[in-house]
């Protein structure tokens, strides 16, 4: 439970009182996010209406959270179309886990390409990979005399997963709207990559309800869900619990922490803030500031290369 600190005196501090110690909420206490703006319903219709125009569907996901960053309805929406999974931000994910996830998706009949759309790593391989996947189809077009027929590819992904940045990189120009805000691409756009490849961009799409609160938190960790939807300190507490449990050496080195086996994640957030000098009146730690720093440093990769989900096996949960 939170304990409010007394900040009495003539000059009352307008900042909210911080908890002296805070334990991570259990899953049953976590928030359920419902976020399904009208433009996302429109995206679903766009995918259905334009699927007949494309030869392959490219799904961009976040390599750090490969399942949480996928739309669970997409498999049904694009059933029957060849698929390519782009493990984006692979440079921020655990390299060994990137390989495991690639094997997982390939076992489900999908091709996989690892990319970092921000730097462009892996992007040059995109066009050759797409044409290799559709090699037989392209050969049939040639046999029919359709020599100028371009490959048409639909690009889909949840908001802020790097879709527009990828399209800009692969087309080598500022052709798509790319901002660091979830859901900024509003309508479909056709983008020419080269003489033999056209891309159909779609707005970012999410599902109408996060049934598993863990999915919502993972998306919030990476910035795919707006920070305003979740309390930043609760979010940082959950992230610290996860990272300190799985990657204690990296967290310890970054924030100069001693992490015991039975650590209290909120106490670690507070100590990290104290070590950074994030203090307010009375020597209390500004945990809100530290929480934002933790999230920013995780998202930017300053903490290290972490993958928060593992590929599921029969009867096993991936998180």
mmCIF file of C-alpha atoms in Angstrom, residues 57-75 83-93 97-106 108 110-118 121 126 154-164 166 204-207 218-219 222 224 298 306-307 309-312 318-319:
data_model
loop_
_atom_site.group_PDB
_atom_site.id
_atom_site.type_symbol
_atom_site.label_atom_id
_atom_site.label_comp_id
_atom_site.label_asym_id
_atom_site.label_seq_id
_atom_site.Cartn_x
_atom_site.Cartn_y
_atom_site.Cartn_z
ATOM 1 C CA UNK A 57 1.776 -9.397 -46.889
ATOM 2 C CA UNK A 58 4.691 -8.001 -44.869
ATOM 3 C CA UNK A 59 4.072 -7.745 -41.146
ATOM 4 C CA UNK A 60 6.444 -5.556 -39.154
ATOM 5 C CA UNK A 61 6.784 -6.520 -35.499
ATOM 6 C CA UNK A 62 9.023 -5.424 -32.635
ATOM 7 C CA UNK A 63 11.787 -8.001 -32.084
ATOM 8 C CA UNK A 64 11.778 -7.187 -28.373
ATOM 9 C CA UNK A 65 8.121 -8.237 -28.004
ATOM 10 C CA UNK A 66 7.332 -10.366 -31.081
ATOM 11 C CA UNK A 67 3.917 -11.605 -29.952
ATOM 12 C CA UNK A 68 2.698 -8.553 -28.059
ATOM 13 C CA UNK A 69 3.444 -6.379 -31.111
ATOM 14 C CA UNK A 70 1.315 -8.501 -33.452
ATOM 15 C CA UNK A 71 -2.354 -8.067 -34.200
ATOM 16 C CA UNK A 72 -4.029 -11.369 -33.258
ATOM 17 C CA UNK A 73 -6.655 -10.944 -35.987
ATOM 18 C CA UNK A 74 -4.152 -10.534 -38.796
ATOM 19 C CA UNK A 75 -3.560 -14.235 -39.482
ATOM 20 C CA UNK A 83 3.802 -13.850 -45.543
ATOM 21 C CA UNK A 84 7.024 -12.116 -44.562
ATOM 22 C CA UNK A 85 7.745 -11.191 -40.951
ATOM 23 C CA UNK A 86 10.084 -8.240 -40.395
ATOM 24 C CA UNK A 87 11.705 -8.512 -36.975
ATOM 25 C CA UNK A 88 12.283 -4.786 -36.616
ATOM 26 C CA UNK A 89 14.508 -3.211 -33.955
ATOM 27 C CA UNK A 90 16.464 -6.456 -34.015
ATOM 28 C CA UNK A 91 19.519 -4.432 -32.974
ATOM 29 C CA UNK A 92 17.811 -3.718 -29.614
ATOM 30 C CA UNK A 93 16.770 -7.335 -29.013
ATOM 31 C CA UNK A 97 16.402 -14.685 -29.191
ATOM 32 C CA UNK A 98 16.184 -13.095 -32.644
ATOM 33 C CA UNK A 99 17.291 -16.414 -34.095
ATOM 34 C CA UNK A 100 14.832 -18.369 -31.970
ATOM 35 C CA UNK A 101 11.954 -16.150 -33.027
ATOM 36 C CA UNK A 102 12.970 -16.397 -36.677
ATOM 37 C CA UNK A 103 12.864 -20.183 -36.391
ATOM 38 C CA UNK A 104 9.469 -19.976 -34.684
ATOM 39 C CA UNK A 105 7.848 -17.941 -37.459
ATOM 40 C CA UNK A 106 9.452 -20.037 -40.189
ATOM 41 C CA UNK A 108 4.592 -21.478 -39.053
ATOM 42 C CA UNK A 110 6.348 -17.457 -42.815
ATOM 43 C CA UNK A 111 9.570 -16.015 -44.161
ATOM 44 C CA UNK A 112 11.595 -13.804 -41.793
ATOM 45 C CA UNK A 113 13.929 -10.831 -42.211
ATOM 46 C CA UNK A 114 15.710 -9.088 -39.335
ATOM 47 C CA UNK A 115 15.929 -5.318 -39.693
ATOM 48 C CA UNK A 116 16.690 -2.089 -37.920
ATOM 49 C CA UNK A 117 14.599 0.396 -39.834
ATOM 50 C CA UNK A 118 16.103 3.414 -38.086
ATOM 51 C CA UNK A 121 20.317 -2.474 -41.341
ATOM 52 C CA UNK A 126 14.104 -6.625 -48.497
ATOM 53 C CA UNK A 154 0.978 -4.853 -48.349
ATOM 54 C CA UNK A 155 2.820 -3.593 -45.259
ATOM 55 C CA UNK A 156 1.024 -3.860 -41.937
ATOM 56 C CA UNK A 157 1.925 -3.399 -38.282
ATOM 57 C CA UNK A 158 0.767 -1.955 -34.981
ATOM 58 C CA UNK A 159 1.348 1.789 -34.367
ATOM 59 C CA UNK A 160 4.882 2.975 -33.670
ATOM 60 C CA UNK A 161 6.482 -0.326 -34.675
ATOM 61 C CA UNK A 162 8.594 1.374 -37.369
ATOM 62 C CA UNK A 163 6.429 0.762 -40.420
ATOM 63 C CA UNK A 164 6.607 4.209 -42.005
ATOM 64 C CA UNK A 166 10.875 1.173 -42.950
ATOM 65 C CA UNK A 204 -1.127 1.123 -37.778
ATOM 66 C CA UNK A 205 -3.728 -1.307 -36.476
ATOM 67 C CA UNK A 206 -4.401 -2.554 -32.964
ATOM 68 C CA UNK A 207 -7.086 -4.868 -31.652
ATOM 69 C CA UNK A 218 4.670 -4.715 -23.114
ATOM 70 C CA UNK A 219 3.337 -2.375 -25.788
ATOM 71 C CA UNK A 222 8.181 -0.003 -26.109
ATOM 72 C CA UNK A 224 3.507 1.477 -29.098
ATOM 73 C CA UNK A 298 15.016 0.894 -22.302
ATOM 74 C CA UNK A 306 16.722 -7.358 -24.345
ATOM 75 C CA UNK A 307 13.909 -9.584 -25.583
ATOM 76 C CA UNK A 309 9.166 -12.701 -24.766
ATOM 77 C CA UNK A 310 10.330 -16.198 -25.658
ATOM 78 C CA UNK A 311 8.860 -18.351 -28.445
ATOM 79 C CA UNK A 312 6.071 -20.549 -27.124
ATOM 80 C CA UNK A 318 5.679 -17.136 -24.161
ATOM 81 C CA UNK A 319 5.826 -14.447 -21.487
#
